[in-house]
Short mmCIF file of C-alpha atoms in Angstrom, two decimals:
data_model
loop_
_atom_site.label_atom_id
_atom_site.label_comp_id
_atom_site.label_asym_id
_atom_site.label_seq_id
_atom_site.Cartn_x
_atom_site.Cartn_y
_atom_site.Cartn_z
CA UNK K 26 2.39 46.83 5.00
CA UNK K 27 -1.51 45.77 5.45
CA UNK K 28 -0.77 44.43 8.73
CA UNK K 29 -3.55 46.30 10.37
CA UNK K 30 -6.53 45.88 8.36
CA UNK K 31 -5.43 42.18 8.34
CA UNK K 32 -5.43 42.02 12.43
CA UNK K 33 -9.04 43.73 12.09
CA UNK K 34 -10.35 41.20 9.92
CA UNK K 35 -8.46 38.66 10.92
CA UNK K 36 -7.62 35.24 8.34
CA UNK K 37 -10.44 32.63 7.56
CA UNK K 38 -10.16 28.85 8.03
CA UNK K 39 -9.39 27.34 4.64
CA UNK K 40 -10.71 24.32 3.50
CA UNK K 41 -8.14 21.99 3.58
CA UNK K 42 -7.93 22.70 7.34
CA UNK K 43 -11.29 21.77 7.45
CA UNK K 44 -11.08 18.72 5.49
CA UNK K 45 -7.58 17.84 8.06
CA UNK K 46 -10.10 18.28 11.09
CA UNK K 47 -12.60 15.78 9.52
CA UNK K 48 -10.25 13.61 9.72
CA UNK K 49 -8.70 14.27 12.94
CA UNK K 50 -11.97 13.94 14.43
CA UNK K 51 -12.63 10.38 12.72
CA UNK K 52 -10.15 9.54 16.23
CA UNK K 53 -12.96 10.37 17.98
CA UNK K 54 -15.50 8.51 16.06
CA UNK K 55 -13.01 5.46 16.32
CA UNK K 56 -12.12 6.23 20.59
CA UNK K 57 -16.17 6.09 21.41
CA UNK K 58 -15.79 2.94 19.66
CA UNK K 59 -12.87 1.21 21.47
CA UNK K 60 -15.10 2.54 24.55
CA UNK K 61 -18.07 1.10 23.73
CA UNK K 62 -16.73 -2.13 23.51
CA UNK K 63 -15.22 -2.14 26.70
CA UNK K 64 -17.41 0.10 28.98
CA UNK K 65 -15.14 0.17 32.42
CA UNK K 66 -13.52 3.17 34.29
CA UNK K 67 -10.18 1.53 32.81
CA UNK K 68 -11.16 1.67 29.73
CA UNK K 69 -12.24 5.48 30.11
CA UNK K 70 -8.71 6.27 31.23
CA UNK K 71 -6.97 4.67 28.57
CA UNK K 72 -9.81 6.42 26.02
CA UNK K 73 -8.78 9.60 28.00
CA UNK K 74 -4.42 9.27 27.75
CA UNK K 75 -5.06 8.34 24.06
CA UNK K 76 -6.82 11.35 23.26
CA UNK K 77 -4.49 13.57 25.18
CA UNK K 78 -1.27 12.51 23.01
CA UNK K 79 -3.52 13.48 20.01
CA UNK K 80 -4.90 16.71 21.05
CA UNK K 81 -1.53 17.72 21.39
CA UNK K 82 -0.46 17.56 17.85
CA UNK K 83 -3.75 18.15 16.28
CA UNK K 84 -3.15 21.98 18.39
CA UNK K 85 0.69 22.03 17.23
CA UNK K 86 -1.39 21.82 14.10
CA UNK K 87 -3.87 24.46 14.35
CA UNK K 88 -0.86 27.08 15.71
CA UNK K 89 1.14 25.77 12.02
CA UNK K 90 -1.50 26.59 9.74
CA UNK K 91 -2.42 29.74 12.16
CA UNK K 92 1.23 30.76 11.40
CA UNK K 93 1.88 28.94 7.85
CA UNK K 94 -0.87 28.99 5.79
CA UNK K 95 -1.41 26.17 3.19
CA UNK K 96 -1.00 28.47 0.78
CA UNK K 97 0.77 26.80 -1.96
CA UNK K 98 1.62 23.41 -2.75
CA UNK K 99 4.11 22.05 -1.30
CA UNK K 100 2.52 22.83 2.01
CA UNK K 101 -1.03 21.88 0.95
CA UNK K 102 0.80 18.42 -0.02
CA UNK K 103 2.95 17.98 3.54
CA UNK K 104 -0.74 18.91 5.24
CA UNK K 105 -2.33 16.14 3.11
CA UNK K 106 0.56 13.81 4.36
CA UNK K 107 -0.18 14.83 7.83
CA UNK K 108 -3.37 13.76 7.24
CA UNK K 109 -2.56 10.24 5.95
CA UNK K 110 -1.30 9.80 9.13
CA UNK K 111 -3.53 10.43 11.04
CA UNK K 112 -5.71 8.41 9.19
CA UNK K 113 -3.51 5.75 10.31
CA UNK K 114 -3.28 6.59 13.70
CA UNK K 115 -7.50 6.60 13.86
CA UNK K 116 -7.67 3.02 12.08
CA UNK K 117 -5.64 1.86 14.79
CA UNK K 118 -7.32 3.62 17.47
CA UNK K 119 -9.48 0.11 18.41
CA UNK K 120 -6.77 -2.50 18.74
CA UNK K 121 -4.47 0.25 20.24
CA UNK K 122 -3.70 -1.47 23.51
CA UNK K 123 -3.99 -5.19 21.78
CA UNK K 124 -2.22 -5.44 18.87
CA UNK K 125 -1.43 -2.59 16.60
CA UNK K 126 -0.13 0.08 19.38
CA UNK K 127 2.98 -0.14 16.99
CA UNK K 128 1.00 0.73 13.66
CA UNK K 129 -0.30 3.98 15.90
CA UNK K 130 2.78 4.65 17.12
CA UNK K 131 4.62 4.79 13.64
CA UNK K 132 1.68 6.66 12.66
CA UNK K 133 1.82 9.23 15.24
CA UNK K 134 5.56 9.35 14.55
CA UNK K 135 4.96 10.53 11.20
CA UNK K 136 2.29 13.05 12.24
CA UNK K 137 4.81 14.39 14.19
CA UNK K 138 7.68 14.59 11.19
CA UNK K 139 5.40 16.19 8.92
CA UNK K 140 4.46 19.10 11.43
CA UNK K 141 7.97 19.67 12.05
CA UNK K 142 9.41 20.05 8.68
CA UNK K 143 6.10 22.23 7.61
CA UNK K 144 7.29 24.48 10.86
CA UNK K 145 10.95 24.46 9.31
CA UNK K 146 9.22 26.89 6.62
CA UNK K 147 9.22 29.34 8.55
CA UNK K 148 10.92 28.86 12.14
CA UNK K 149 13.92 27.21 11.03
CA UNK K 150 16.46 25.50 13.50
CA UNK K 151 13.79 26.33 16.24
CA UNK K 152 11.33 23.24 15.25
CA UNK K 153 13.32 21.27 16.59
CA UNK K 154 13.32 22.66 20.44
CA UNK K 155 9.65 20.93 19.51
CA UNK K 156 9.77 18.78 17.18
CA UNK K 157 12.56 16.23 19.00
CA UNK K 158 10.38 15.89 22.03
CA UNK K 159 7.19 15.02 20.16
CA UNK K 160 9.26 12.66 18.41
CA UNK K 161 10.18 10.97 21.58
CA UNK K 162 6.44 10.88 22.64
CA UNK K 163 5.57 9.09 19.60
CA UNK K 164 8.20 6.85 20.07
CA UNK K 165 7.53 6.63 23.62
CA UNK K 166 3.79 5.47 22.27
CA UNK K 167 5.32 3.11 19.51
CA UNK K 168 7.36 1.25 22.14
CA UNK K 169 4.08 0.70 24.59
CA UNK K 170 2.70 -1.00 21.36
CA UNK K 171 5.34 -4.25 22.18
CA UNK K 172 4.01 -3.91 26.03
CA UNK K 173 0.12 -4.87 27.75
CA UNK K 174 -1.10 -4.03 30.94
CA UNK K 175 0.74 -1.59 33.17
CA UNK K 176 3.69 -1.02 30.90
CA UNK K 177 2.10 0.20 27.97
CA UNK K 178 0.20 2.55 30.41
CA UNK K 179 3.46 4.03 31.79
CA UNK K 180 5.06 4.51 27.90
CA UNK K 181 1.43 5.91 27.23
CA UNK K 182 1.96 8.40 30.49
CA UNK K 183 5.50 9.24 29.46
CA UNK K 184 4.44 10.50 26.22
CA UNK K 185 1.93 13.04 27.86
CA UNK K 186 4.84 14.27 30.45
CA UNK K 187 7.79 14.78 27.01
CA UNK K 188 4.40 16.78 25.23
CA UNK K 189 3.73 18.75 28.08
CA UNK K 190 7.52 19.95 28.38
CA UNK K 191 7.63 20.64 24.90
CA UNK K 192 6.85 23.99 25.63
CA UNK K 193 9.29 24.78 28.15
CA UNK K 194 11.86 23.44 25.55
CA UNK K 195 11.26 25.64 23.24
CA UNK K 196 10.58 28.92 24.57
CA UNK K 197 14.06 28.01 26.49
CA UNK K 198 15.77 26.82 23.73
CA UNK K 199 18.75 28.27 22.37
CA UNK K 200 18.57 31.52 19.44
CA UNK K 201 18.41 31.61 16.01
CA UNK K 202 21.12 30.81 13.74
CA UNK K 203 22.29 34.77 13.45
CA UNK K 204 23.80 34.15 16.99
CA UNK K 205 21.61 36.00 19.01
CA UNK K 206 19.54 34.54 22.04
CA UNK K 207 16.33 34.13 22.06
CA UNK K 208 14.65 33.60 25.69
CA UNK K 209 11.26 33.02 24.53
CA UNK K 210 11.15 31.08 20.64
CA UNK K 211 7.68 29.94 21.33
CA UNK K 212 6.22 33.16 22.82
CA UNK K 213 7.87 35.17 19.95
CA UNK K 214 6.55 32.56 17.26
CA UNK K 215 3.15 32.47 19.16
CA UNK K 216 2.95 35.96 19.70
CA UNK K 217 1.45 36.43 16.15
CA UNK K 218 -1.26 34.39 16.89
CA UNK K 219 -4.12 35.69 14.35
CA UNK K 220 -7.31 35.44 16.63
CA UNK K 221 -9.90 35.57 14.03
CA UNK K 222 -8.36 32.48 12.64
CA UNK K 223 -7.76 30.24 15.45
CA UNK K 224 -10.58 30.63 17.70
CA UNK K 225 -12.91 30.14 14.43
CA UNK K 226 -11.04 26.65 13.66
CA UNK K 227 -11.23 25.57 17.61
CA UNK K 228 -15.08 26.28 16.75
CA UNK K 229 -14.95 24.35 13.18
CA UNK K 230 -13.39 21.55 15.29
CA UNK K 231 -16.01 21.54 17.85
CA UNK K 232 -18.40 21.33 15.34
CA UNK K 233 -17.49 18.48 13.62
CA UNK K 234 -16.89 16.45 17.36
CA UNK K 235 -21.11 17.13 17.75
CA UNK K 236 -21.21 15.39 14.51
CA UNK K 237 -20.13 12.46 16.35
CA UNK K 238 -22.75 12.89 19.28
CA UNK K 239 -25.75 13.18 15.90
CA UNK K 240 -23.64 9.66 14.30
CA UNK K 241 -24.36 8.02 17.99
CA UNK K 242 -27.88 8.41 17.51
CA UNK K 243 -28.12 6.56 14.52
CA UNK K 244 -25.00 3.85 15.70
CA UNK K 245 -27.47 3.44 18.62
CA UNK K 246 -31.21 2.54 17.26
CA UNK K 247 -29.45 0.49 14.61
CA UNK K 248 -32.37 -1.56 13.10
CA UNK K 249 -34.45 -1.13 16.27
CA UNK K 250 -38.25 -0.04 14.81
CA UNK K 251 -38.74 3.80 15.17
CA UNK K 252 -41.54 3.60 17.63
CA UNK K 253 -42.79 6.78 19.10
CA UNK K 254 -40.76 6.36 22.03
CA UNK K 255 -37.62 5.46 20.57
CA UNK K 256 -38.02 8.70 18.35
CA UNK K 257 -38.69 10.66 21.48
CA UNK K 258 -34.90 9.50 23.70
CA UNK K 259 -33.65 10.21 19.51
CA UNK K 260 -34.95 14.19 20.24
CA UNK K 261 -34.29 14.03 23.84
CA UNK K 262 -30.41 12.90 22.31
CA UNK K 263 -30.25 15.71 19.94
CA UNK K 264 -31.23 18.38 22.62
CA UNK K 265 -28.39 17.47 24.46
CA UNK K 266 -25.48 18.45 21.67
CA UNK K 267 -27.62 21.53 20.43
CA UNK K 268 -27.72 22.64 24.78
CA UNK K 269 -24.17 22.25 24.56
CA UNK K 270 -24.20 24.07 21.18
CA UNK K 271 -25.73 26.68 22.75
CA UNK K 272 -23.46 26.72 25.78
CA UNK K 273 -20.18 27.57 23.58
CA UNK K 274 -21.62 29.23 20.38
CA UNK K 275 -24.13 31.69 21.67
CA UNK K 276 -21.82 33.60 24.05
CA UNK K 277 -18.28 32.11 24.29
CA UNK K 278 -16.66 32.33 20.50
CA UNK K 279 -16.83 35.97 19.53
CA UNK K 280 -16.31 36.78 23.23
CA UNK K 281 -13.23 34.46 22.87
CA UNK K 282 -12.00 36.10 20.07
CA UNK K 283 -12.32 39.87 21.57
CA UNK K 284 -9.98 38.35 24.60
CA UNK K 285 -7.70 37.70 22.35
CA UNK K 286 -7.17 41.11 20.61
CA UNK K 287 -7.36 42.55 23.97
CA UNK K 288 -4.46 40.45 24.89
CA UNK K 289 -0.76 41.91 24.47
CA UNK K 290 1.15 40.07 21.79
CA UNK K 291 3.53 38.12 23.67
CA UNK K 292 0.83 36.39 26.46
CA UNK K 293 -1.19 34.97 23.34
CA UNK K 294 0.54 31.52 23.32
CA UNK K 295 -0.34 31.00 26.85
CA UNK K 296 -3.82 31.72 26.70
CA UNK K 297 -3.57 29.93 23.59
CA UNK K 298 -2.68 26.83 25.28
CA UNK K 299 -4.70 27.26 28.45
CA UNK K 300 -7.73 28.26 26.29
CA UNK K 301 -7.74 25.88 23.71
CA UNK K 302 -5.92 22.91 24.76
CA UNK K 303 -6.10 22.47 28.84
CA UNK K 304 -9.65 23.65 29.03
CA UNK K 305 -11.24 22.44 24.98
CA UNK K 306 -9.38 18.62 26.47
CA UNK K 307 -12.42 17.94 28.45
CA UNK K 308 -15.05 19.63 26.70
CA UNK K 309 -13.98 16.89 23.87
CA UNK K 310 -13.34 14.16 25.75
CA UNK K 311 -16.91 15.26 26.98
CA UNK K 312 -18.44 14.75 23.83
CA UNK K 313 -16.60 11.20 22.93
CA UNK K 314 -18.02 10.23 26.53
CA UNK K 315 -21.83 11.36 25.81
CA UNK K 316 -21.29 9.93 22.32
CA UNK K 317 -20.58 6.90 23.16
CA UNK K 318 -23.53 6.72 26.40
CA UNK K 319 -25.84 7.70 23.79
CA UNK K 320 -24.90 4.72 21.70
CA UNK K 321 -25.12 2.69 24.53
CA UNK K 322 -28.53 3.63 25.60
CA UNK K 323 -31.10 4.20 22.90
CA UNK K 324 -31.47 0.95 22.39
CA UNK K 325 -32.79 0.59 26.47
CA UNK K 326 -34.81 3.74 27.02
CA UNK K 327 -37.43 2.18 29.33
CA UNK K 328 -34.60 -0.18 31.29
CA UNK K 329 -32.68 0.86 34.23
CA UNK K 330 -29.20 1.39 32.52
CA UNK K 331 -26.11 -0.26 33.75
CA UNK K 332 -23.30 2.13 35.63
CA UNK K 333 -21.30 1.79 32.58
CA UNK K 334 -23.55 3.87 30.33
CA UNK K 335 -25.46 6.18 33.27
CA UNK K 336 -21.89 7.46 33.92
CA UNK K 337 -21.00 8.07 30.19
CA UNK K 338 -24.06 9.96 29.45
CA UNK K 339 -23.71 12.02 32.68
CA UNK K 340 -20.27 12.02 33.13
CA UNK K 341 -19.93 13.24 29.23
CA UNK K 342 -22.40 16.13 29.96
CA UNK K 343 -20.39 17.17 33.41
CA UNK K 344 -17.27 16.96 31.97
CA UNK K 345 -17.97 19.30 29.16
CA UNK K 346 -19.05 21.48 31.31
CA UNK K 347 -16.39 21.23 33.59
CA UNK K 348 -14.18 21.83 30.59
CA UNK K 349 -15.92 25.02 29.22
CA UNK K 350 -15.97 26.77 33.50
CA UNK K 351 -12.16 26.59 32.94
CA UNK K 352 -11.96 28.01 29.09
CA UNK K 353 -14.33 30.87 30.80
CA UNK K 354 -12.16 31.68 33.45
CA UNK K 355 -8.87 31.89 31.46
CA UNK K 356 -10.68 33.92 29.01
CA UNK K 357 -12.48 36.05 32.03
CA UNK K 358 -15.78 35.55 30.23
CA UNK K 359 -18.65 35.70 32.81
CA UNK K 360 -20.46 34.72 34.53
CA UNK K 361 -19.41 31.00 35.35
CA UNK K 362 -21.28 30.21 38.74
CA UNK K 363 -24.51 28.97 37.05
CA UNK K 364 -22.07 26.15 34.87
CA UNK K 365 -19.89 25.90 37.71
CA UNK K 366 -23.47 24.57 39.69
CA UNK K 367 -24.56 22.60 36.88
CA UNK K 368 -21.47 20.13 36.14
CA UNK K 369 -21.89 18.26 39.22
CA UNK K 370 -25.81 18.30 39.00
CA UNK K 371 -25.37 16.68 35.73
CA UNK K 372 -22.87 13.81 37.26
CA UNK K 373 -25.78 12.83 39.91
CA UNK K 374 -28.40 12.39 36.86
CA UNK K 375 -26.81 9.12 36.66
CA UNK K 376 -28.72 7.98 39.56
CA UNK K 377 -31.69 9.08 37.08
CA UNK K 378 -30.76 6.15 34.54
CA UNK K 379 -29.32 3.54 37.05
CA UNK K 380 -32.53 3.18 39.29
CA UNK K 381 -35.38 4.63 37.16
CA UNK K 382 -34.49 4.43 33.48
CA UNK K 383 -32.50 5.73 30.53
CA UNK K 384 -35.08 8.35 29.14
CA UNK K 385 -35.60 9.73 32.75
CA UNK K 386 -31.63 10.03 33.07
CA UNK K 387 -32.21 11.98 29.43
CA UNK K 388 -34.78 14.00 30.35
CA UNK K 389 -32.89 15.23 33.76
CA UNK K 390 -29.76 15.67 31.67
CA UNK K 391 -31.65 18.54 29.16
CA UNK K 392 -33.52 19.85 32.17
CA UNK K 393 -30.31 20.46 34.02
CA UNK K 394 -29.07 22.26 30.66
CA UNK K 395 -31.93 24.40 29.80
CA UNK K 396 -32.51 25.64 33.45
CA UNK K 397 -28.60 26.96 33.13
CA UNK K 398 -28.57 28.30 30.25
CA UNK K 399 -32.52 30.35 30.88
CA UNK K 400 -30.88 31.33 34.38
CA UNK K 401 -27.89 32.33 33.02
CA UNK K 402 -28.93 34.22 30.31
CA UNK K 403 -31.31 36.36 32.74
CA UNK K 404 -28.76 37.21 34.51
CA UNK K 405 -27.10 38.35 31.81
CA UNK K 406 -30.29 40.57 30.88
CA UNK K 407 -30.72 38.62 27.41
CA UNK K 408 -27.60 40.57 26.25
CA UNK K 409 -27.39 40.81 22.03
CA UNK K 410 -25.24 38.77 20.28
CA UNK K 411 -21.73 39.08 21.11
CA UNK K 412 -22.05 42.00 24.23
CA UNK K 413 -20.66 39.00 26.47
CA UNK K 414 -18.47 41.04 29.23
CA UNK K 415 -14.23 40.24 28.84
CA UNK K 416 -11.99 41.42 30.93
CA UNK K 417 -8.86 42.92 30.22
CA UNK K 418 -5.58 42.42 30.97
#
């Protein structure tokens, strides 16, 4: 068996997977749009629940091809399918809550069918202690496309609750066809969680989302004339996604990666799930937000910006943060005080933008993120590359 040298080296991304993320992440490209439109907290929420119910099977996702490879064709081809459909799902992403919920919803539906019979490769009978209560949350999301208002929100907030019990269903479910029980189907399945390989495509995915913050800039000066100024909130734009850059790539990904060797086998799904879906939710959602404030702002640098956009821009930038605190702390990467102090000084730069003016809100925004990072990484003594502290287990 070459079991070891391959847990040493660990499996690279392929890609396909890569090419499936592009277009997982055209959802976000199409949920800054639906927010741009419609720049309210409501709006925000329902930005927010839609992207949940996604997240969730573009991570059932990254633990398939973590655990089943597209390594020949038949699987390459179901992938490809899964991607169709979430093709669809994106398309949709707009009009969701006006009049093609139902077009999402079969969408969805079908994401959900694929994953499950590309998990019946090699988990059997089990797939479906997860694959029937997806299932319901897509259906739960199809039938909120016949509903407006309140309703739809509810069917919307359903389908979170049946993803988030998924788990419990199947590491509960019953054993494997030989008779035998198995307490824990999901722990045992996610127990071989290759590190290498899924912490680098959580990175490849958050790679492609800053895409989307660099798209903004463009979406946002349009046909405006590239004065010196405009060109200047352009840079000040940019600094913000590479200081988040910075924030994740620097320290956090190899460190991520050595907390997950040093885990024991059977905790890996947990921190999996903790790690890279409860804590990379809002660092996302984070960048759709500051996406779509960017958008909404180059275009009134010297103005005093409405709440609508202040918030996004700030609100984007805090949230991330927020989002990246929490993947520190279930990793145990320190330190996290200095982020910890920055996410709400970020929120209150949107006073910046509402009473003096968009490039001042900009400027205070990169200022908050380069003072964090300079403070934390003297406090850190300028460690090398990859010498971030984890602790163990």
């Amino acid at each position: 068996m070459n079991s070891a040298p391959e847990e040493e080296t660990g499996r690279r991304v392929t890609t396909l997977e890569l090419f499936f993320d592009l277009v997982f992440v055209f959802t976000l490209t199409q949920l800054t749009v639906l927010l741009a439109g419609d720049l309210t907290f409501a709006t925000a929420g329902r930005v927010a629940l839609i992207f949940v119910v996604l997240f969730w099977m573009y991570g059932a996702y990254a633990y398939l091809t973590n655990q089943v490879p597209p390594d020949r064709p038949s699987r390459r081809l179901l992938l490809m399918l899964g991607m169709g459909a979430f093709l669809v799902c994106a398309l949709a992403v707009p009009r969701v809550f006006d009049d093609t919920g139902v077009v999402f919803g079969l969408g969805f539906l079908a994401v959900v069918v694929v994953h499950t019979a590309l998990y019946t490769r090699s988990h059997g009978r089990d797939s479906l202690w997860y694959g029937v209560p997806n299932a319901l949350a897509a259906l739960s999301v199809t039938a909120a496309g016949f509903f407006h208002g309140l309703a739809a929100d509810g069917l919307w907030l359903l389908a979170v609750v049946l993803q988030f019990v998924t788990p419990f269903f199947a590491e509960h479910g019953p054993g494997r066809a030989d008779g035998r029980r198995s307490a824990a189907v999901l722990r045992v399945q996610l127990g071989g969680l290759d590190p290498a390989h899924f912490v680098e495509r959580h990175g490849l995915l958050l790679i492609v989302a800053f895409g989307e913050s660099v798209i903004a800039i463009g979406t946002g000066i349009g046909r405006l004339p590239l004065t010196a100024g405009l060109l200047g909130g352009a840079f000040l734009s940019l600094a913000l996604a590479v200081a988040l850059w910075w924030a994740y790539f620097v320290r956090d990904e190899e460190a991520a990666e050595a907390a997950f060797r040093a885990t024991p086998a059977p905790k890996r799904w947990r921190l999996a799930m903790n790690a890279y879906y409860y804590a990379f939710l809002p660092m996302l959602l984070g960048i759709a937000y500051l996406a779509t404030g960017v958008k909404k702002t180059l275009g009134h640098l010297t103005e005093h910006l409405h709440p609508g956009p202040a918030l996004a821009l700030a609100g984007g930038v805090a949230l991330f943060l927020v989002g990246d605190v929490a993947f520190r702390a279930v990793l145990r990467l320190r330190p996290v005080r200095f982020r910890a102090s920055a996410a709400p000084v970020a929120l209150a730069t949107a006073l910046f933008g509402i009473r003096v003016s968009a490039v001042a809100e900009l400027l205070a925004l990169v200022g908050v993120l380069v003072v964090m990072l300079t403070v934390e990484a003297r406090s850190c003594g300028a460690p090398a590359k990859g010498s971030q502290s984890v602790a163990r287990s």
